[in-house]
PDB file of C-alpha atoms in Angstrom:
ATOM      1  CA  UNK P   1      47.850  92.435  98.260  1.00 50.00           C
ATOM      2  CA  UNK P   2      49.484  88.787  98.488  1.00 52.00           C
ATOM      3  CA  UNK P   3      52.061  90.412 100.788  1.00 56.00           C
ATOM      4  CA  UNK P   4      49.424  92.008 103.052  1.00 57.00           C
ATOM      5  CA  UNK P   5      47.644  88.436 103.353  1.00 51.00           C
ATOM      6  CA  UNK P   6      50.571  86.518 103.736  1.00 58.00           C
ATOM      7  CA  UNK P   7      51.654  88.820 106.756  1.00 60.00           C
ATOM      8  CA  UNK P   8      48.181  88.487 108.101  1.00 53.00           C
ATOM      9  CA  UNK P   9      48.260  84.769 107.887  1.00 56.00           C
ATOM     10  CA  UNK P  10      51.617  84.805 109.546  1.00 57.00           C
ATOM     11  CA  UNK P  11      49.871  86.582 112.227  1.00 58.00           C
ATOM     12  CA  UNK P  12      47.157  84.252 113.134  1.00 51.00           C
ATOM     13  CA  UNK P  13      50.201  81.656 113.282  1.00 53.00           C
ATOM     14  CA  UNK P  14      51.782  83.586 116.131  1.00 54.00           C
ATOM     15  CA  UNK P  15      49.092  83.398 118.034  1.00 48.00           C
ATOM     16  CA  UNK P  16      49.568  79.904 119.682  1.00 54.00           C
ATOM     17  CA  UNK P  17      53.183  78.621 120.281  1.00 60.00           C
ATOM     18  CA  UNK P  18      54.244  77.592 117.046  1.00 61.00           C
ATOM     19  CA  UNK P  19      56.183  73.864 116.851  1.00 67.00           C
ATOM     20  CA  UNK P  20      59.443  73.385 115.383  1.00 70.00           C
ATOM     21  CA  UNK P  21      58.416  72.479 112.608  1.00 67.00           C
ATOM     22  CA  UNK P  22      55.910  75.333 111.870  1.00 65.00           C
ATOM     23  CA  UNK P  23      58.640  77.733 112.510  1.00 71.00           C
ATOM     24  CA  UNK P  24      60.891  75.623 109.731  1.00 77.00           C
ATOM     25  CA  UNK P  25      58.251  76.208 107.031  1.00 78.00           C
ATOM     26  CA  UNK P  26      57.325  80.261 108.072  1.00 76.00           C
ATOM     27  CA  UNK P  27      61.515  80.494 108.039  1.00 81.00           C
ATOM     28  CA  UNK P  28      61.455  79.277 104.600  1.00 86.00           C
ATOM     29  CA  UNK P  29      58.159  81.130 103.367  1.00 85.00           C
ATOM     30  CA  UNK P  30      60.098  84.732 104.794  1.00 86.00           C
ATOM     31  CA  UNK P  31      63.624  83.426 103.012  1.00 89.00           C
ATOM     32  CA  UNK P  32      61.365  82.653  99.605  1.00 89.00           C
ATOM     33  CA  UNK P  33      59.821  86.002 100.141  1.00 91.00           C
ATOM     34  CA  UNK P  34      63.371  88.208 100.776  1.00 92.00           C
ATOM     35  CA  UNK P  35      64.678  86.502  97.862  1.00 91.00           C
ATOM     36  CA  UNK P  36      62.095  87.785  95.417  1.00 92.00           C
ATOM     37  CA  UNK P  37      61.961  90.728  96.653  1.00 93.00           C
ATOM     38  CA  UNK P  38      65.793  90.882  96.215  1.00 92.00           C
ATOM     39  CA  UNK P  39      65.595  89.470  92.445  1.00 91.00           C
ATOM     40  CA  UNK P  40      63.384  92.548  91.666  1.00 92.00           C
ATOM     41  CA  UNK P  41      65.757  95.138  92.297  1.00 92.00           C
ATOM     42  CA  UNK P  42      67.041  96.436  88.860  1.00 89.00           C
ATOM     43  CA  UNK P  43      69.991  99.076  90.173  1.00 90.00           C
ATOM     44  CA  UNK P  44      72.373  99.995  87.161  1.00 86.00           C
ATOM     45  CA  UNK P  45      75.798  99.035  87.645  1.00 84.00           C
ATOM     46  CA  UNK P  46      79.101 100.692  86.042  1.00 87.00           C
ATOM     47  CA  UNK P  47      81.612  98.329  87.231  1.00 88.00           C
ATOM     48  CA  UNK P  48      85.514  99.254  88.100  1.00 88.00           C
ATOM     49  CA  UNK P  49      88.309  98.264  89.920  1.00 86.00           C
ATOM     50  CA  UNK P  50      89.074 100.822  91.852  1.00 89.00           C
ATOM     51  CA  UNK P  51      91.537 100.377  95.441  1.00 90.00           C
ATOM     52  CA  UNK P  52      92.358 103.002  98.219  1.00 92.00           C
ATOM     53  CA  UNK P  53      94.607 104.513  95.839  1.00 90.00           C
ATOM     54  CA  UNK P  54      92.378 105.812  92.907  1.00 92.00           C
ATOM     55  CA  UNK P  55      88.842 105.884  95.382  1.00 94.00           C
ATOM     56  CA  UNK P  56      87.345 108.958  96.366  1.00 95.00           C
ATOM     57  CA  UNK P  57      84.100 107.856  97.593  1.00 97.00           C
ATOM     58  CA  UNK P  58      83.460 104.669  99.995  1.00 97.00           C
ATOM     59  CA  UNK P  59      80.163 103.302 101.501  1.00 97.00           C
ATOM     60  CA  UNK P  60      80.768 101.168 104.635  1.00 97.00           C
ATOM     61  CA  UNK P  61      77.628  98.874 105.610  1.00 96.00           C
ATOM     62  CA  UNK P  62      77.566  96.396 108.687  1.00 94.00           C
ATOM     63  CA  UNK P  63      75.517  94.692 110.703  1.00 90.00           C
ATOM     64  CA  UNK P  64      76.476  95.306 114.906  1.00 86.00           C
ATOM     65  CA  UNK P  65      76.023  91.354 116.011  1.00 83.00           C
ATOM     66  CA  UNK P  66      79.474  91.673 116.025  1.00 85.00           C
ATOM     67  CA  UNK P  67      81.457  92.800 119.260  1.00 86.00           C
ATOM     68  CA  UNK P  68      84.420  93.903 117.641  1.00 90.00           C
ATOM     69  CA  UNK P  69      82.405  96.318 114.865  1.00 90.00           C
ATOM     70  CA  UNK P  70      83.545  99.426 116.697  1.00 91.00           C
ATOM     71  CA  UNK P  71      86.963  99.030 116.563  1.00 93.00           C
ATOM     72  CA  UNK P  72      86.157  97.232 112.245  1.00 94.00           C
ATOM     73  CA  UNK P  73      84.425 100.915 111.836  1.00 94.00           C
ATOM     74  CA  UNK P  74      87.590 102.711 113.303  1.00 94.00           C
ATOM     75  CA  UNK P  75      89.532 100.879 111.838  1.00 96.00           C
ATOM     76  CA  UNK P  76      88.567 101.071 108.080  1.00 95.00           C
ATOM     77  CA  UNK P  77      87.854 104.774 109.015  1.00 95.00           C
ATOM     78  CA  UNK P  78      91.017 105.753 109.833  1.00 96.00           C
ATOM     79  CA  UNK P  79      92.564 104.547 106.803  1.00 95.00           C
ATOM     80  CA  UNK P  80      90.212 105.874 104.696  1.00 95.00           C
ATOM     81  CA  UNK P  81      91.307 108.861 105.956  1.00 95.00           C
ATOM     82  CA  UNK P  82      94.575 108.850 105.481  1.00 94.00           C
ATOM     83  CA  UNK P  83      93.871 107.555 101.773  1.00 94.00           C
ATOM     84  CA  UNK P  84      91.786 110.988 101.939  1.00 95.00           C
ATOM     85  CA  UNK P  85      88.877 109.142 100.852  1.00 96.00           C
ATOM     86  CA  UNK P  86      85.228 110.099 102.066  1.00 95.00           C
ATOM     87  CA  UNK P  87      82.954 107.726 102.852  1.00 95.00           C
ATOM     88  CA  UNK P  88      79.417 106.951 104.110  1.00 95.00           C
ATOM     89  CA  UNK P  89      78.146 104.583 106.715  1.00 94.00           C
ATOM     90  CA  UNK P  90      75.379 102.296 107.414  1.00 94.00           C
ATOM     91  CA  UNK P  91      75.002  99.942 110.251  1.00 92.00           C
ATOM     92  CA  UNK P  92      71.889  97.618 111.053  1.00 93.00           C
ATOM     93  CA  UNK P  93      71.025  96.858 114.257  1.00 89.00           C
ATOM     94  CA  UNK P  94      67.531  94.766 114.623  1.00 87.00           C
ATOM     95  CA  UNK P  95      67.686  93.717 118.190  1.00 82.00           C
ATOM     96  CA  UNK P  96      65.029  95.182 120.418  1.00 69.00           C
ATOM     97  CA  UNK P  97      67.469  95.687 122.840  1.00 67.00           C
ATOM     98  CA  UNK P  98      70.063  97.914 120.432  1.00 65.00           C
ATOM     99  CA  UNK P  99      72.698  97.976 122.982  1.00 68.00           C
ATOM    100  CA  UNK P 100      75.467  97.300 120.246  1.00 70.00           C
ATOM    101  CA  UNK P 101      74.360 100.632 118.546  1.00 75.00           C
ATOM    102  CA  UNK P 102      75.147 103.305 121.324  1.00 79.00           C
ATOM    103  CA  UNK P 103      78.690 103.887 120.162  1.00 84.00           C
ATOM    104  CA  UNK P 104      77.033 105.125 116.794  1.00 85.00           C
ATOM    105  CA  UNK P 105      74.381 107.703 117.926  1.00 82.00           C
ATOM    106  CA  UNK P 106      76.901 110.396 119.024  1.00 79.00           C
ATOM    107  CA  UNK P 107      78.226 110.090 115.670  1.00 82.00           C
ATOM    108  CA  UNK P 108      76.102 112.504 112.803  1.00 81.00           C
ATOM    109  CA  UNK P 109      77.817 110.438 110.078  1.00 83.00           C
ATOM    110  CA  UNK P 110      76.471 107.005 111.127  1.00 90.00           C
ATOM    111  CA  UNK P 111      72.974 106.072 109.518  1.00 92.00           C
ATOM    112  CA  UNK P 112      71.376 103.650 112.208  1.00 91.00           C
ATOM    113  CA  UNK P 113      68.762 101.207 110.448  1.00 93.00           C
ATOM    114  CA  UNK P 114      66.837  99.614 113.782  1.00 89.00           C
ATOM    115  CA  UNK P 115      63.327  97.840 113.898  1.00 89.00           C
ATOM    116  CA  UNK P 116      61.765 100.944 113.256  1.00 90.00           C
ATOM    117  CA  UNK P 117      63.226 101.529 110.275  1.00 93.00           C
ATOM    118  CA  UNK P 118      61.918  98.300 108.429  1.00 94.00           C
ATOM    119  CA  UNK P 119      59.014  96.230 108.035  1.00 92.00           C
ATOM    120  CA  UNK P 120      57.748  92.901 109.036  1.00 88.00           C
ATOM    121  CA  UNK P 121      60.448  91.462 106.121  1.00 91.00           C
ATOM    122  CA  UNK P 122      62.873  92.793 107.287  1.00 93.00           C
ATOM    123  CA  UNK P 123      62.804  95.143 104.261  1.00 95.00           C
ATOM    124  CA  UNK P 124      63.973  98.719 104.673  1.00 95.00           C
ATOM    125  CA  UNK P 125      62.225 101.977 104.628  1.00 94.00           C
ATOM    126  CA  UNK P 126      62.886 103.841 101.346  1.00 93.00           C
ATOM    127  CA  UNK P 127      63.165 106.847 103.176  1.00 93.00           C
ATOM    128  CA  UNK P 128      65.811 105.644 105.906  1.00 93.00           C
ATOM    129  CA  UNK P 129      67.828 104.531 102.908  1.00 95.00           C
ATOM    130  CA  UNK P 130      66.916 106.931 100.317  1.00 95.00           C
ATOM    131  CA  UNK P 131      70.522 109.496 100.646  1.00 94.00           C
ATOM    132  CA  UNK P 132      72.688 106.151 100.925  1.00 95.00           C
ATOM    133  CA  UNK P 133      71.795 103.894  98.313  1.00 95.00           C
ATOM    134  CA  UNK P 134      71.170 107.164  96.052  1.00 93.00           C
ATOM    135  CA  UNK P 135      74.944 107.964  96.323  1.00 95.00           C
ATOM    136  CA  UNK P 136      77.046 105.784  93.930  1.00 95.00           C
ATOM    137  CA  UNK P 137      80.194 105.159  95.351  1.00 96.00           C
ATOM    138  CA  UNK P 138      84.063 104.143  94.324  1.00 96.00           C
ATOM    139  CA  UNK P 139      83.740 101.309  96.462  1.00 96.00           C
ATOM    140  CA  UNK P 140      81.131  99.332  98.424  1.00 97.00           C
ATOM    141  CA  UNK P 141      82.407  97.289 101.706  1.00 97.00           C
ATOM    142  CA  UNK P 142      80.275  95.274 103.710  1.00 95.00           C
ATOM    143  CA  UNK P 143      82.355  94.378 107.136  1.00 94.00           C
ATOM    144  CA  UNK P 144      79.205  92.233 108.538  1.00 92.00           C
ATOM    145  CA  UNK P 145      80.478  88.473 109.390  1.00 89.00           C
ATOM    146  CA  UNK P 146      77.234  86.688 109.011  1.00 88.00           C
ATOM    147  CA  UNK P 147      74.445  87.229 106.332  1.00 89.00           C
ATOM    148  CA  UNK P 148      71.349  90.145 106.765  1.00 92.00           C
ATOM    149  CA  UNK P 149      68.230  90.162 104.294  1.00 94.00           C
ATOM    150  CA  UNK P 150      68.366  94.065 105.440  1.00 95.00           C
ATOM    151  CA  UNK P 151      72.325  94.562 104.345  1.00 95.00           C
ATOM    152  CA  UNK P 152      72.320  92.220 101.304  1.00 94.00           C
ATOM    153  CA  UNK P 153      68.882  94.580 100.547  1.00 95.00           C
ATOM    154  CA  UNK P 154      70.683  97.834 100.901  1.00 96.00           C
ATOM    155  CA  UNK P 155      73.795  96.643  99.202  1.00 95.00           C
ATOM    156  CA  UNK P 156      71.555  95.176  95.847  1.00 94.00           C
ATOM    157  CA  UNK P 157      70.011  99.206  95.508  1.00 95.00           C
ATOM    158  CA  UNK P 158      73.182 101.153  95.681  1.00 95.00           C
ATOM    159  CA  UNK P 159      75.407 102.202  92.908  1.00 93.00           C
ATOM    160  CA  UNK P 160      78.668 100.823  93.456  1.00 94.00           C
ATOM    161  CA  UNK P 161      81.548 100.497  91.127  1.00 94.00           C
ATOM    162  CA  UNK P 162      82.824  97.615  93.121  1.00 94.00           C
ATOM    163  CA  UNK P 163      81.568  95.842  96.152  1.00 95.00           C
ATOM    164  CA  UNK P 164      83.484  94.080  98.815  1.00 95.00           C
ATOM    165  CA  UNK P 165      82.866  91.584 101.284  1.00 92.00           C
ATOM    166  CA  UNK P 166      83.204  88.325 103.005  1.00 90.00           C
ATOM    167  CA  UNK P 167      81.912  85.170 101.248  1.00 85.00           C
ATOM    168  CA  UNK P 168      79.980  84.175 103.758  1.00 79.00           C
ATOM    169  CA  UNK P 169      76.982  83.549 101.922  1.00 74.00           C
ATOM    170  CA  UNK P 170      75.638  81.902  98.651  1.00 71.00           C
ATOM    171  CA  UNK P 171      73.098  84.244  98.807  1.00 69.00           C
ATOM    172  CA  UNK P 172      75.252  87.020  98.089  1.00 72.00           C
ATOM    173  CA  UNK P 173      77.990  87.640  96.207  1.00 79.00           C
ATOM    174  CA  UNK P 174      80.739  90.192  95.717  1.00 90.00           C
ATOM    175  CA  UNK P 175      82.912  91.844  92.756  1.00 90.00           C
ATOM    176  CA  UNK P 176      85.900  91.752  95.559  1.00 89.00           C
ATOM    177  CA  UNK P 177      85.561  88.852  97.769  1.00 90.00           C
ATOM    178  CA  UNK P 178      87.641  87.946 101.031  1.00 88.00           C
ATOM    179  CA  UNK P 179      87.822  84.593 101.778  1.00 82.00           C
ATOM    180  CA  UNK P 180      88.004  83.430 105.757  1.00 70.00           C
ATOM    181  CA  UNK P 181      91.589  82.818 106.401  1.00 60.00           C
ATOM    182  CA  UNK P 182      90.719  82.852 110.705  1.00 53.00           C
ATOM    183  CA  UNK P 183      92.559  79.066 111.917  1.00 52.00           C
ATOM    184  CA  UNK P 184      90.251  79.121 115.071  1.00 50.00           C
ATOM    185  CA  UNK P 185      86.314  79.081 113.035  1.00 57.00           C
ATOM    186  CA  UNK P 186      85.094  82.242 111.008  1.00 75.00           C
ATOM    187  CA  UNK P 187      87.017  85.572 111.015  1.00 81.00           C
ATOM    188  CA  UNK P 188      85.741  89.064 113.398  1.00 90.00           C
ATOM    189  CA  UNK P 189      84.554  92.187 111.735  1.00 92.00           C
ATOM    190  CA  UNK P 190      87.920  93.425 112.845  1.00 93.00           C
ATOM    191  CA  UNK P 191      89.906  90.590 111.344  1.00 92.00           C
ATOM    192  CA  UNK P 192      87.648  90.982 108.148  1.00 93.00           C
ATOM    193  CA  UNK P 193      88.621  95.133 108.345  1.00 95.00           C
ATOM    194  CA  UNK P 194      92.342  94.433 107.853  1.00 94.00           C
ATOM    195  CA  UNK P 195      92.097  92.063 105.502  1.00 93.00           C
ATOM    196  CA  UNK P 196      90.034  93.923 103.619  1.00 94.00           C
ATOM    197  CA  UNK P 197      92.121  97.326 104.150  1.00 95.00           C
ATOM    198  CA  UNK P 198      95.295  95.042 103.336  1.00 93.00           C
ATOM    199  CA  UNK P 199      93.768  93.862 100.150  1.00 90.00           C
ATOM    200  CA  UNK P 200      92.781  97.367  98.994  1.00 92.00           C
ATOM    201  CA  UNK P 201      95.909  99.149  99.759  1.00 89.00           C
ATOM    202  CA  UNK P 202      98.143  96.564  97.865  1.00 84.00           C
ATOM    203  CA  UNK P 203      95.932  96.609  94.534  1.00 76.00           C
ATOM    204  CA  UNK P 204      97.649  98.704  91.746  1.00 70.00           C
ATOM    205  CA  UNK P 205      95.073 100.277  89.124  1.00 58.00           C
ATOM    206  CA  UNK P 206      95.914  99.873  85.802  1.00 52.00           C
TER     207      UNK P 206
END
């Protein structure tokens, strides 16, 4: 396939020390690559506003390059919970090192995406995904702070009736969008938490 021979082109690249700008055009060649793939994904949508108040079901995806994503995760968590709302969680940790993922693995509710879980693009697994992005929730929240092919890829399959997230990122957008209000550069996963949680809790549905 055109994939298969791209990757294997990519490969003979890595074999000496690429320059700078070699590594500029094979960035852009993967970004033009995740985008299609991204533009292919036909998920159908049934859109509503739903807040904490009328939402029974909540998926929470992030990405762990943040340090403060344990105490986000808690933090959403526990007032999802006293909203009485259920919810499912994703978190993506692609470092070959996944130190920021050990708080997670004691916890059976927690779906860990690592390296193993996707391929060379970055591109999840259908079966590491398959029970999440099957599920359509109330309400979709991404707390990651910086943009992830792998998040905005898992995000694009599920069936959400409204997704929420940070506009960091032209490449993605959301029904329910928090803007960075942070006076000292761009906002924490635990800043972006409250606002979010803030935000949701004040909404009254119609």
């Amino acid at each position: 396939s055109d994939v298969f021979m791209l990757q294997f082109a990519f490969n003979l690249l890595f074999l000496h020390r690429l320059s700078i700008f070699e590594m500029q055009v094979v960035d852009k060649i993967y970004a033009f690559l995740r985008e299609q793939i991204i533009k292919r994904i036909k998920v159908e949508q049934k859109k509503e506003f739903n807040s904490f108040k009328s939402a029974k079901l909540v998926g929470i995806v992030m990405n762990l390059n943040d340090p403060t994503s344990e105490n986000a995760y808690n933090t959403i968590k526990n007032a999802l919970k006293i909203n009485k709302i259920e919810h499912k969680q994703v978190v993506v940790d692609l470092d070959k090192n996944p130190q920021n993922s050990l708080w997670c693995i004691s916890n059976p509710n927690i779906l860990i995406i690592n390296k193993q879980e996707v391929d060379w693009l970055g591109t999840p697994k259908l079966e590491s995904i398959e029970d999440f992005i099957s599920t359509e929730f109330d309400i979709l929240i991404n707390l990651s702070t910086s943009y992830c092919y792998t998040i905005d890829y898992i995000i694009t399959s599920t069936k959400s009736k409204l997704t929420v997230g940070a506009n960091i990122s032209k490449k993605r957008g959301y029904d329910f969008e928090i803007c960075n209000n942070a006076e000292a550069g761009q906002f924490t996963a635990m800043e972006l938490s409250k606002e979010i949680i803030n935000r949701l809790s004040s909404i009254k549905n119609q």
